[in-house]
């Protein structure tokens, strides 16, 4: 079995604890207007690698991952589209090296499809983009029902997970939406951390290289104060539960 790989980073520091090997998977059912990897959307693109080839890329850096409390993170694209392959990869990482495993997902996945993968996942980073159903479709081209079900499934499993929310001015920063997000988070018992990620424009050049018009050309990066405001509103929603 081979996976379709977009790219990888041997020294990741923002996708889970410690220093991590970050594997970007190819393919995604969402088309977020602010996506910084639009070249990862197409399922049949990317390079094909088997588990052993990926293990060979990880092994030279094991000392850094172990000493920092890091490990391996799979992201994308959307990694759950290739859940059976990643279940094998995580199983081998644990069997051979005892590595900490992280799944970074948008949750657009039927829980049953990811069950085997989650059994060998230590931590999930769940990206909740927008709780308002209509705005979620406008932002990502997909509904958010699956994301909500996936969050509740993680909670039922008692799987530790972080909630990530990208703060996009004019799209995900409405007061009522942020409070609703907080209420939803407050309904979950196993959320270990909330990360508010400020929208950035680092992937705009990829849209241009692909001949695509970037949808958020006029969207500004949020200020530190706007991030603080968003956190306060989410916390307010959490306290209402």
XYZ file of N, CA and C in Angstrom:
723
model
N 0.842 -1.201 0.000
C 0.000 0.000 0.000
C 0.874 1.247 0.000
N 0.516 2.209 -0.849
C 1.236 3.467 -0.894
C 0.286 4.624 -0.623
N 0.828 5.690 -0.020
C 0.059 6.896 0.208
C 0.450 7.956 -0.801
N -0.463 8.885 -1.018
C -0.145 10.015 -1.886
C 0.273 11.186 -1.007
N 1.500 11.631 -1.214
C 2.132 12.608 -0.335
C 2.321 13.929 -1.081
N 1.939 15.007 -0.423
C 2.164 16.344 -0.982
C 3.600 16.792 -0.717
N 4.040 16.684 0.550
C 5.384 17.109 0.942
C 5.604 16.709 2.398
N 6.797 16.987 2.924
C 7.029 16.769 4.347
C 8.058 17.762 4.867
N 8.001 17.961 6.185
C 8.880 18.891 6.880
C 9.525 18.121 8.026
N 10.844 18.120 8.092
C 11.536 17.333 9.117
C 11.710 18.083 10.431
N 11.344 19.373 10.471
C 11.597 20.164 11.681
C 10.403 21.068 11.978
N 9.215 20.466 12.082
C 8.010 21.233 12.376
C 7.901 21.567 13.851
N 7.447 22.779 14.150
C 7.336 23.214 15.549
C 5.967 23.788 15.904
N 5.006 23.752 14.982
C 3.706 24.380 15.257
C 2.526 23.410 15.145
N 2.794 22.153 14.837
C 1.705 21.194 14.633
C 1.740 20.075 15.676
N 1.627 20.500 16.944
C 1.690 19.558 18.049
C 2.887 19.835 18.924
N 3.033 19.092 20.015
C 4.122 19.348 20.970
C 5.492 18.975 20.416
N 6.516 19.726 20.843
C 7.892 19.410 20.504
C 8.227 19.617 19.037
N 9.381 19.065 18.642
C 9.815 19.091 17.251
C 9.220 17.872 16.553
N 8.678 18.074 15.329
C 7.921 16.997 14.708
C 8.279 16.808 13.236
N 8.168 15.572 12.807
C 8.159 15.260 11.383
C 6.725 15.499 10.923
N 6.526 16.423 9.991
C 5.180 16.782 9.544
C 4.987 16.273 8.119
N 4.027 15.384 7.955
C 3.743 14.764 6.667
C 2.463 15.371 6.102
N 2.595 16.058 4.968
C 1.455 16.692 4.304
C 0.893 15.717 3.277
N -0.352 15.299 3.480
C -0.982 14.334 2.582
C -1.657 15.051 1.411
N -1.764 14.335 0.305
C -2.393 14.887 -0.896
C -3.878 14.584 -0.891
N -4.684 15.560 -1.288
C -6.120 15.370 -1.412
C -6.912 16.055 -0.319
N -7.972 16.759 -0.704
C -8.867 17.398 0.272
C -10.219 17.646 -0.380
N -11.284 17.361 0.353
C -12.637 17.570 -0.161
C -13.107 19.013 0.033
N -12.402 19.765 0.878
C -12.739 21.165 1.099
C -11.935 22.045 0.140
N -12.449 23.231 -0.118
C -11.729 24.217 -0.919
C -11.812 25.563 -0.197
N -11.088 25.647 0.920
C -11.140 26.848 1.751
C -10.588 28.046 0.987
N -11.263 29.169 1.131
C -10.875 30.366 0.384
C -9.510 30.895 0.813
N -9.034 30.517 1.999
C -7.745 31.009 2.483
C -6.674 29.911 2.471
N -6.953 28.777 1.832
C -6.039 27.634 1.873
C -4.638 28.024 1.409
N -3.610 27.641 2.185
C -2.243 27.961 1.782
C -1.585 26.797 1.045
N -2.344 25.697 0.835
C -1.846 24.582 0.021
C -2.900 24.158 -0.999
N -3.370 25.064 -1.882
C -4.394 24.654 -2.853
C -3.897 23.571 -3.805
N -2.575 23.431 -3.917
C -2.013 22.370 -4.755
C -2.164 20.993 -4.112
N -2.681 20.953 -2.880
C -2.901 19.665 -2.202
C -4.332 19.166 -2.378
N -5.193 19.925 -3.028
C -6.594 19.525 -3.146
C -6.781 18.274 -3.997
N -6.101 18.208 -5.130
C -6.296 17.128 -6.093
C -5.814 15.792 -5.530
N -6.711 14.816 -5.476
C -6.399 13.538 -4.834
C -5.357 12.734 -5.609
N -5.367 12.818 -6.918
C -4.505 11.968 -7.739
C -3.173 12.605 -8.093
N -2.820 13.667 -7.417
C -1.527 14.307 -7.646
C -0.555 13.865 -6.552
N 0.570 14.573 -6.430
C 1.538 14.266 -5.382
C 2.412 13.078 -5.720
N 3.280 12.714 -4.779
C 4.179 11.578 -4.966
C 3.669 10.391 -4.165
N 3.917 9.199 -4.681
C 3.498 7.993 -3.987
C 4.669 7.438 -3.177
N 4.402 7.169 -1.903
C 5.422 6.614 -1.011
C 4.804 5.503 -0.177
N 5.595 4.466 0.128
C 5.115 3.442 1.039
C 5.595 3.754 2.458
N 5.143 2.966 3.423
C 5.458 3.228 4.827
C 6.964 3.225 5.066
N 7.655 2.256 4.493
C 9.096 2.150 4.739
C 9.860 3.352 4.195
N 9.436 3.879 3.079
C 10.092 5.066 2.520
C 9.930 6.271 3.449
N 8.768 6.400 4.046
C 8.541 7.509 4.977
C 9.345 7.294 6.257
N 9.386 6.066 6.733
C 10.176 5.757 7.935
C 11.643 6.113 7.708
N 12.146 5.886 6.511
C 13.534 6.225 6.197
C 13.775 7.728 6.252
N 12.745 8.521 5.951
C 12.868 9.983 6.030
C 12.846 10.452 7.484
N 12.147 9.741 8.328
C 12.010 10.112 9.739
C 13.262 9.761 10.544
N 13.817 8.603 10.286
C 14.844 8.018 11.156
C 16.047 8.915 11.444
N 16.592 9.674 10.473
C 17.779 10.486 10.775
C 17.550 11.562 11.839
N 16.297 11.897 12.102
C 15.983 13.006 13.015
C 15.345 12.537 14.319
N 15.371 11.236 14.564
C 14.696 10.685 15.741
C 15.153 11.324 17.045
N 16.444 11.608 17.163
C 16.967 12.169 18.415
C 16.295 13.497 18.739
N 16.053 14.328 17.723
C 15.395 15.626 17.934
C 13.948 15.431 18.377
N 13.246 14.501 17.730
C 11.848 14.289 18.074
C 11.709 13.750 19.495
N 12.562 12.814 19.860
C 12.475 12.213 21.188
C 12.874 13.190 22.282
N 13.972 13.906 22.099
C 14.474 14.792 23.151
C 13.563 15.984 23.390
N 12.778 16.366 22.388
C 11.897 17.533 22.517
C 10.481 17.170 22.925
N 10.199 15.887 23.057
C 8.828 15.465 23.332
C 7.949 15.559 22.111
N 8.569 15.491 20.925
C 7.837 15.601 19.668
C 7.454 14.249 19.098
N 7.406 14.180 17.763
C 6.996 12.943 17.113
C 6.632 13.186 15.670
N 5.556 12.566 15.217
C 5.091 12.708 13.844
C 3.687 13.293 13.824
N 3.466 14.232 12.909
C 2.139 14.806 12.671
C 1.780 14.589 11.211
N 0.565 14.111 10.951
C 0.072 14.040 9.575
C -0.987 15.108 9.388
N -0.882 15.827 8.271
C -1.772 16.940 7.985
C -2.045 16.931 6.486
N -2.387 18.049 5.905
C -2.720 17.991 4.479
C -2.773 19.341 3.823
N -3.660 19.317 2.793
C -4.666 18.341 2.434
C -5.465 17.860 3.641
N -6.110 16.710 3.459
C -6.877 16.103 4.546
C -6.440 14.655 4.737
N -5.725 14.363 5.828
C -5.156 13.030 6.014
C -6.168 11.903 6.173
N -7.365 12.183 6.686
C -8.307 11.079 6.903
C -8.791 10.469 5.594
N -8.585 11.148 4.465
C -8.907 10.547 3.177
C -8.043 9.317 2.917
N -6.894 9.242 3.577
C -5.990 8.104 3.422
C -5.782 7.407 4.777
N -6.865 7.310 5.535
C -6.794 6.782 6.896
C -6.192 5.380 6.987
N -6.541 4.415 6.133
C -5.949 3.073 6.266
C -4.426 3.085 6.115
N -3.930 3.858 5.161
C -2.479 3.960 4.984
C -1.819 4.575 6.211
N -2.405 5.641 6.735
C -1.810 6.322 7.887
C -1.909 5.484 9.153
N -2.928 4.649 9.262
C -3.007 3.729 10.403
C -1.799 2.791 10.391
N -1.417 2.334 9.220
C -0.226 1.475 9.107
C 1.043 2.249 9.468
N 1.125 3.490 8.996
C 2.312 4.303 9.280
C 2.434 4.564 10.775
N 1.368 4.994 11.416
C 1.409 5.279 12.853
C 1.717 4.005 13.654
N 1.127 2.899 13.247
C 1.386 1.635 13.937
C 2.868 1.289 13.891
N 3.484 1.486 12.742
C 4.901 1.170 12.598
C 5.769 2.158 13.368
N 5.407 3.441 13.381
C 6.150 4.449 14.153
C 6.138 4.110 15.642
N 5.017 3.619 16.123
C 4.915 3.253 17.530
C 5.659 1.939 17.819
N 5.479 0.960 16.937
C 6.121 -0.341 17.157
C 7.639 -0.211 17.157
N 8.163 0.575 16.202
C 9.610 0.629 16.029
C 10.274 1.625 16.972
N 9.623 2.770 17.193
C 10.296 3.852 17.926
C 9.500 4.414 19.093
N 8.244 4.017 19.257
C 7.424 4.594 20.312
C 7.134 6.066 20.115
N 7.046 6.520 18.857
C 6.853 7.942 18.568
C 5.444 8.420 18.922
N 5.374 9.642 19.420
C 4.097 10.317 19.667
C 3.467 10.666 18.317
N 2.167 10.387 18.169
C 1.489 10.568 16.884
C 0.379 11.603 16.986
N 0.313 12.473 15.988
C -0.697 13.536 15.947
C -1.400 13.515 14.594
N -2.717 13.611 14.620
C -3.545 13.738 13.429
C -4.104 15.155 13.374
N -3.740 15.908 12.345
C -4.246 17.264 12.137
C -5.301 17.190 11.041
N -6.569 17.400 11.391
C -7.671 17.117 10.472
C -8.734 18.210 10.497
N -9.445 18.334 9.363
C -10.608 19.228 9.352
C -11.866 18.496 9.799
N -11.771 17.184 10.023
C -12.899 16.422 10.539
C -13.964 16.076 9.516
N -13.712 16.350 8.230
C -14.696 16.039 7.191
C -14.550 14.562 6.827
N -14.995 13.740 7.760
C -14.756 12.303 7.670
C -15.800 11.569 8.500
N -16.334 10.483 7.961
C -17.203 9.647 8.769
C -16.342 8.940 9.820
N -16.687 9.027 11.091
C -15.841 8.463 12.154
C -15.430 7.019 11.926
N -16.336 6.212 11.374
C -16.019 4.794 11.181
C -14.833 4.606 10.242
N -14.654 5.520 9.309
C -13.549 5.414 8.351
C -12.204 5.628 9.032
N -12.179 6.401 10.109
C -10.919 6.750 10.783
C -10.698 5.963 12.065
N -11.546 4.987 12.369
C -11.477 4.300 13.662
C -10.109 3.657 13.898
N -9.600 2.926 12.913
C -8.311 2.250 13.060
C -7.177 3.267 13.225
N -7.245 4.358 12.480
C -6.224 5.403 12.593
C -6.247 6.043 13.973
N -7.424 6.322 14.490
C -7.527 6.969 15.797
C -7.025 6.071 16.927
N -7.093 4.755 16.737
C -6.600 3.839 17.767
C -5.097 4.002 17.995
N -4.367 4.460 16.966
C -2.917 4.626 17.092
C -2.517 6.104 17.048
N -3.487 6.980 17.313
C -3.247 8.427 17.350
C -3.270 8.897 18.800
N -2.221 9.611 19.212
C -2.145 10.094 20.595
C -2.892 11.400 20.805
N -2.919 12.256 19.779
C -3.514 13.585 19.902
C -4.098 13.981 18.557
N -5.275 14.608 18.588
C -5.911 15.112 17.368
C -5.955 16.635 17.427
N -5.584 17.272 16.324
C -5.760 18.712 16.148
C -6.941 18.886 15.202
N -8.063 19.353 15.714
C -9.289 19.457 14.924
C -9.531 20.916 14.538
N -9.568 21.176 13.259
C -9.747 22.526 12.729
C -11.234 22.801 12.533
N -11.818 23.585 13.426
C -13.215 23.999 13.282
C -13.224 25.387 12.650
N -13.667 25.445 11.420
C -13.501 26.660 10.632
C -14.623 27.672 10.848
N -15.860 27.172 10.961
C -17.011 28.069 11.079
C -18.204 27.236 11.544
N -18.839 27.642 12.649
C -19.980 26.895 13.178
C -21.276 27.216 12.438
N -21.367 28.382 11.840
C -22.565 28.743 11.088
C -22.617 27.906 9.803
N -23.669 27.098 9.609
C -23.697 26.170 8.466
C -23.578 26.850 7.107
N -24.336 27.939 6.910
C -24.305 28.603 5.612
C -22.952 29.255 5.349
N -22.385 29.886 6.361
C -21.088 30.538 6.182
C -19.974 29.517 5.982
N -20.144 28.346 6.607
C -19.140 27.291 6.418
C -19.109 26.844 4.960
N -20.280 26.656 4.365
C -20.342 26.261 2.951
C -19.742 27.349 2.076
N -20.055 28.605 2.365
C -19.520 29.703 1.576
C -17.996 29.771 1.667
N -17.468 29.431 2.842
C -16.018 29.511 3.078
C -15.262 28.314 2.536
N -15.874 27.116 2.618
C -15.131 25.878 2.326
C -15.712 25.044 1.185
N -16.914 25.373 0.734
C -17.637 24.624 -0.307
C -18.224 23.313 0.209
N -18.205 23.105 1.531
C -18.772 21.893 2.117
C -19.530 22.244 3.398
N -20.554 21.433 3.760
C -21.254 21.646 5.042
C -20.378 21.219 6.215
N -20.793 21.591 7.427
C -19.970 21.292 8.611
C -20.544 20.191 9.498
N -21.560 19.472 9.026
C -22.173 18.425 9.850
C -21.166 17.347 10.251
N -20.340 16.931 9.292
C -19.379 15.872 9.578
C -18.366 16.320 10.627
N -17.945 17.585 10.561
C -16.963 18.088 11.521
C -17.517 18.006 12.945
N -18.789 18.365 13.090
C -19.415 18.323 14.413
C -19.519 16.883 14.913
N -19.922 15.978 14.023
C -20.013 14.564 14.410
C -18.645 14.024 14.797
N -17.632 14.413 14.040
C -16.278 13.938 14.309
C -15.808 14.420 15.681
N -16.112 15.677 16.024
C -15.736 16.217 17.335
C -16.405 15.421 18.454
N -17.685 15.130 18.297
C -18.392 14.369 19.326
C -17.861 12.938 19.411
N -17.471 12.377 18.274
C -16.903 11.029 18.276
C -15.588 10.997 19.046
N -14.730 12.003 18.820
C -13.476 12.088 19.578
C -13.761 12.164 21.069
N -14.789 12.927 21.419
C -15.140 13.078 22.827
C -15.617 11.751 23.418
N -16.406 11.011 22.636
C -16.882 9.703 23.102
C -15.720 8.734 23.315
N -14.710 8.849 22.464
C -13.528 7.991 22.600
C -12.621 8.425 23.747
N -12.892 9.602 24.296
C -12.015 10.220 25.290
C -10.612 10.456 24.730
N -10.607 10.794 23.446
C -9.348 11.057 22.764
C -8.935 12.506 23.018
N -7.736 12.755 23.543
C -7.303 14.143 23.739
C -7.257 14.881 22.404
N -7.831 16.102 22.374
C -7.736 16.867 21.135
C -7.706 18.366 21.397
N -7.081 19.046 20.457
C -7.033 20.497 20.451
C -8.025 20.991 19.408
N -8.646 22.129 19.688
C -9.462 22.816 18.689
C -8.643 23.951 18.102
N -8.612 24.006 16.774
C -7.956 25.108 16.080
C -9.002 25.896 15.294
N -8.867 27.213 15.338
C -9.795 28.073 14.604
C -8.994 29.166 13.913
N -9.088 29.205 12.578
C -8.389 30.248 11.825
C -9.251 31.504 11.840
N -8.687 32.590 12.339
C -9.418 33.856 12.448
C -9.233 34.643 11.155
N -10.306 34.709 10.361
C -10.269 35.385 9.063
C -11.212 36.581 9.121
N -10.681 37.807 9.114
C -11.536 38.985 9.193
C -12.634 38.976 8.129
N -13.873 39.179 8.603
C -15.007 39.204 7.692
C -15.589 37.838 7.382
N -14.938 36.776 7.817
C -15.377 35.423 7.496
C -15.585 34.553 8.731
N -14.705 34.646 9.708
C -14.824 33.765 10.892
C -14.716 34.549 12.195
N -14.899 35.869 12.139
C -14.684 36.695 13.334
C -15.944 37.366 13.851
N -17.120 36.968 13.340
C -18.374 37.540 13.824
C -18.585 37.168 15.294
N -19.043 38.121 16.082
C -19.197 37.899 17.525
C -20.093 36.711 17.835
N -21.254 36.646 17.185
C -22.187 35.565 17.478
C -21.615 34.210 17.061
N -20.871 34.181 15.957
C -20.270 32.926 15.507
C -19.204 32.444 16.497
N -18.429 33.376 17.021
C -17.381 33.005 17.974
C -17.978 32.514 19.285
N -19.060 33.133 19.716
C -19.732 32.668 20.935
C -20.313 31.273 20.724
N -20.896 31.033 19.543
C -21.430 29.700 19.235
C -20.319 28.660 19.198
N -19.175 29.046 18.675
C -18.028 28.141 18.680
C -17.658 27.788 20.119
N -17.660 28.796 20.982
C -17.362 28.553 22.388
C -18.374 27.613 23.037
N -19.646 27.792 22.720
C -20.678 26.907 23.270
C -20.439 25.463 22.826
N -20.064 25.314 21.559
C -19.812 23.973 21.044
C -18.615 23.343 21.757
N -17.552 24.109 21.898
C -16.366 23.606 22.605
C -16.725 23.253 24.044
N -17.569 24.083 24.652
C -17.979 23.835 26.034
C -18.779 22.560 26.211
N -19.347 22.052 25.117
C -20.132 20.811 25.195
C -19.251 19.567 25.126
N -17.946 19.773 24.916
C -17.002 18.670 24.764
C -16.130 18.562 26.013
N -15.854 17.343 26.432
C -15.137 17.129 27.691
C -13.638 16.900 27.537
N -13.164 16.633 26.317
C -11.774 16.205 26.167
C -10.947 17.142 25.293
N -11.397 18.405 25.187
C -10.602 19.419 24.495
C -9.505 19.896 25.444
N -8.262 19.696 25.048
C -7.129 20.037 25.912
C -6.613 21.447 25.682
N -6.917 22.016 24.526
C -6.324 23.304 24.178
C -7.119 23.939 23.049
N -7.181 25.267 23.065
C -7.772 26.040 21.975
C -6.677 26.897 21.355
N -6.532 26.798 20.044
C -5.566 27.621 19.319
C -6.314 28.505 18.322
N -6.133 29.810 18.443
C -6.663 30.739 17.447
C -5.520 31.106 16.517
N -5.650 30.741 15.262
C -4.589 30.941 14.286
C -4.933 32.134 13.401
N -4.162 33.215 13.472
C -4.460 34.378 12.635
C -4.307 34.047 11.145
N -5.270 34.453 10.355
C -5.197 34.307 8.898
C -3.909 34.935 8.375
N -3.272 34.239 7.424
C -2.066 34.786 6.789
C -2.146 34.591 5.273
N -1.237 35.218 4.578
C -1.274 35.217 3.118
C -0.080 34.475 2.507
N 0.532 33.577 3.276
C 1.763 32.941 2.810
C 1.549 32.007 1.619
N 0.314 31.573 1.382
C 0.082 30.667 0.261
C -0.463 31.331 -0.985
N -0.565 32.665 -0.975
C -1.162 33.367 -2.114
C -0.395 33.065 -3.406
N 0.935 32.981 -3.321
C 1.739 32.759 -4.520
C 1.388 31.435 -5.194
N 0.936 30.432 -4.399
C 0.575 29.141 -4.992
C -0.682 29.267 -5.851
N -1.644 30.064 -5.369
C -2.844 30.297 -6.170
C -2.449 30.909 -7.509
N -1.545 31.879 -7.476
C -1.131 32.564 -8.707
C -0.357 31.620 -9.624
N 0.506 30.789 -9.041
C 1.249 29.818 -9.845
C 0.318 28.838 -10.547
N -0.796 28.520 -9.902
C -1.762 27.583 -10.470
C -2.763 28.256 -11.404
N -2.621 29.582 -11.561
C -3.538 30.318 -12.422
C -4.904 30.523 -11.816
N -4.986 30.438 -10.480
C -6.255 30.617 -9.778
C -6.355 32.030 -9.211
N -7.545 32.574 -9.245
C -7.779 33.874 -8.610
C -7.906 33.671 -7.106
N -7.139 34.428 -6.323
C -7.188 34.285 -4.872
C -8.424 34.994 -4.333
N -9.345 34.270 -3.654
C -10.640 34.845 -3.281
C -10.571 35.930 -2.213
N -9.524 35.918 -1.369
C -9.466 36.849 -0.241
C -8.376 37.902 -0.458
N -8.259 38.367 -1.676
C -7.197 39.318 -2.028
C -7.206 40.559 -1.148
N -8.385 41.014 -0.754
C -8.491 42.247 0.030
C -8.622 41.994 1.534
N -8.511 40.740 1.945
C -8.694 40.406 3.368
C -7.420 40.707 4.155
N -7.517 41.501 5.221
C -6.326 41.832 6.013
C -5.987 40.730 7.019
N -4.757 40.740 7.477
C -4.350 39.861 8.576
C -4.872 40.447 9.885
N -5.457 39.649 10.769
C -5.997 40.206 12.016
C -4.890 40.697 12.938
N -5.197 41.747 13.681
C -4.247 42.300 14.644
C -4.214 41.435 15.906
N -3.225 41.672 16.733
C -3.137 40.968 18.016
C -4.383 41.229 18.855
N -4.879 42.464 18.814
C -6.061 42.815 19.590
C -7.292 42.044 19.100
N -7.390 41.838 17.791
C -8.522 41.083 17.256
C -8.449 39.618 17.679
N -7.255 39.082 17.768
C -7.091 37.704 18.240
C -7.508 37.598 19.707
N -7.120 38.584 20.515
C -7.503 38.605 21.930
C -9.018 38.684 22.059
N -9.644 39.547 21.247
C -11.105 39.685 21.263
C -11.775 38.357 20.923
N -11.277 37.676 19.911
C -11.858 36.394 19.509
C -11.764 35.382 20.645
N -10.617 35.341 21.296
C -10.436 34.406 22.421
C -11.427 34.720 23.539
N -11.625 35.990 23.829
C -12.556 36.385 24.884
C -13.987 35.967 24.544
N -14.378 36.118 23.280
C -15.733 35.759 22.867
C -15.933 34.237 22.908
N -14.930 33.488 22.479
C -15.022 32.026 22.561
C -15.115 31.588 24.013
N -14.289 32.184 24.863
C -14.338 31.855 26.298
C -15.700 32.183 26.893
N -16.286 33.275 26.428
C -17.638 33.640 26.893
C -18.636 32.543 26.520
N -18.524 32.052 25.283
C -19.406 30.965 24.858
C -19.193 29.704 25.662
N -17.954 29.380 25.953
C -17.645 28.191 26.757
C -18.292 28.305 28.141
N -18.240 29.497 28.706
C -18.773 29.697 30.067
C -20.300 29.600 30.104
N -20.959 29.746 28.950
C -22.415 29.688 28.890
C -22.944 28.262 28.891
N -22.070 27.299 28.700
C -22.504 25.893 28.671
C -22.687 25.360 30.099
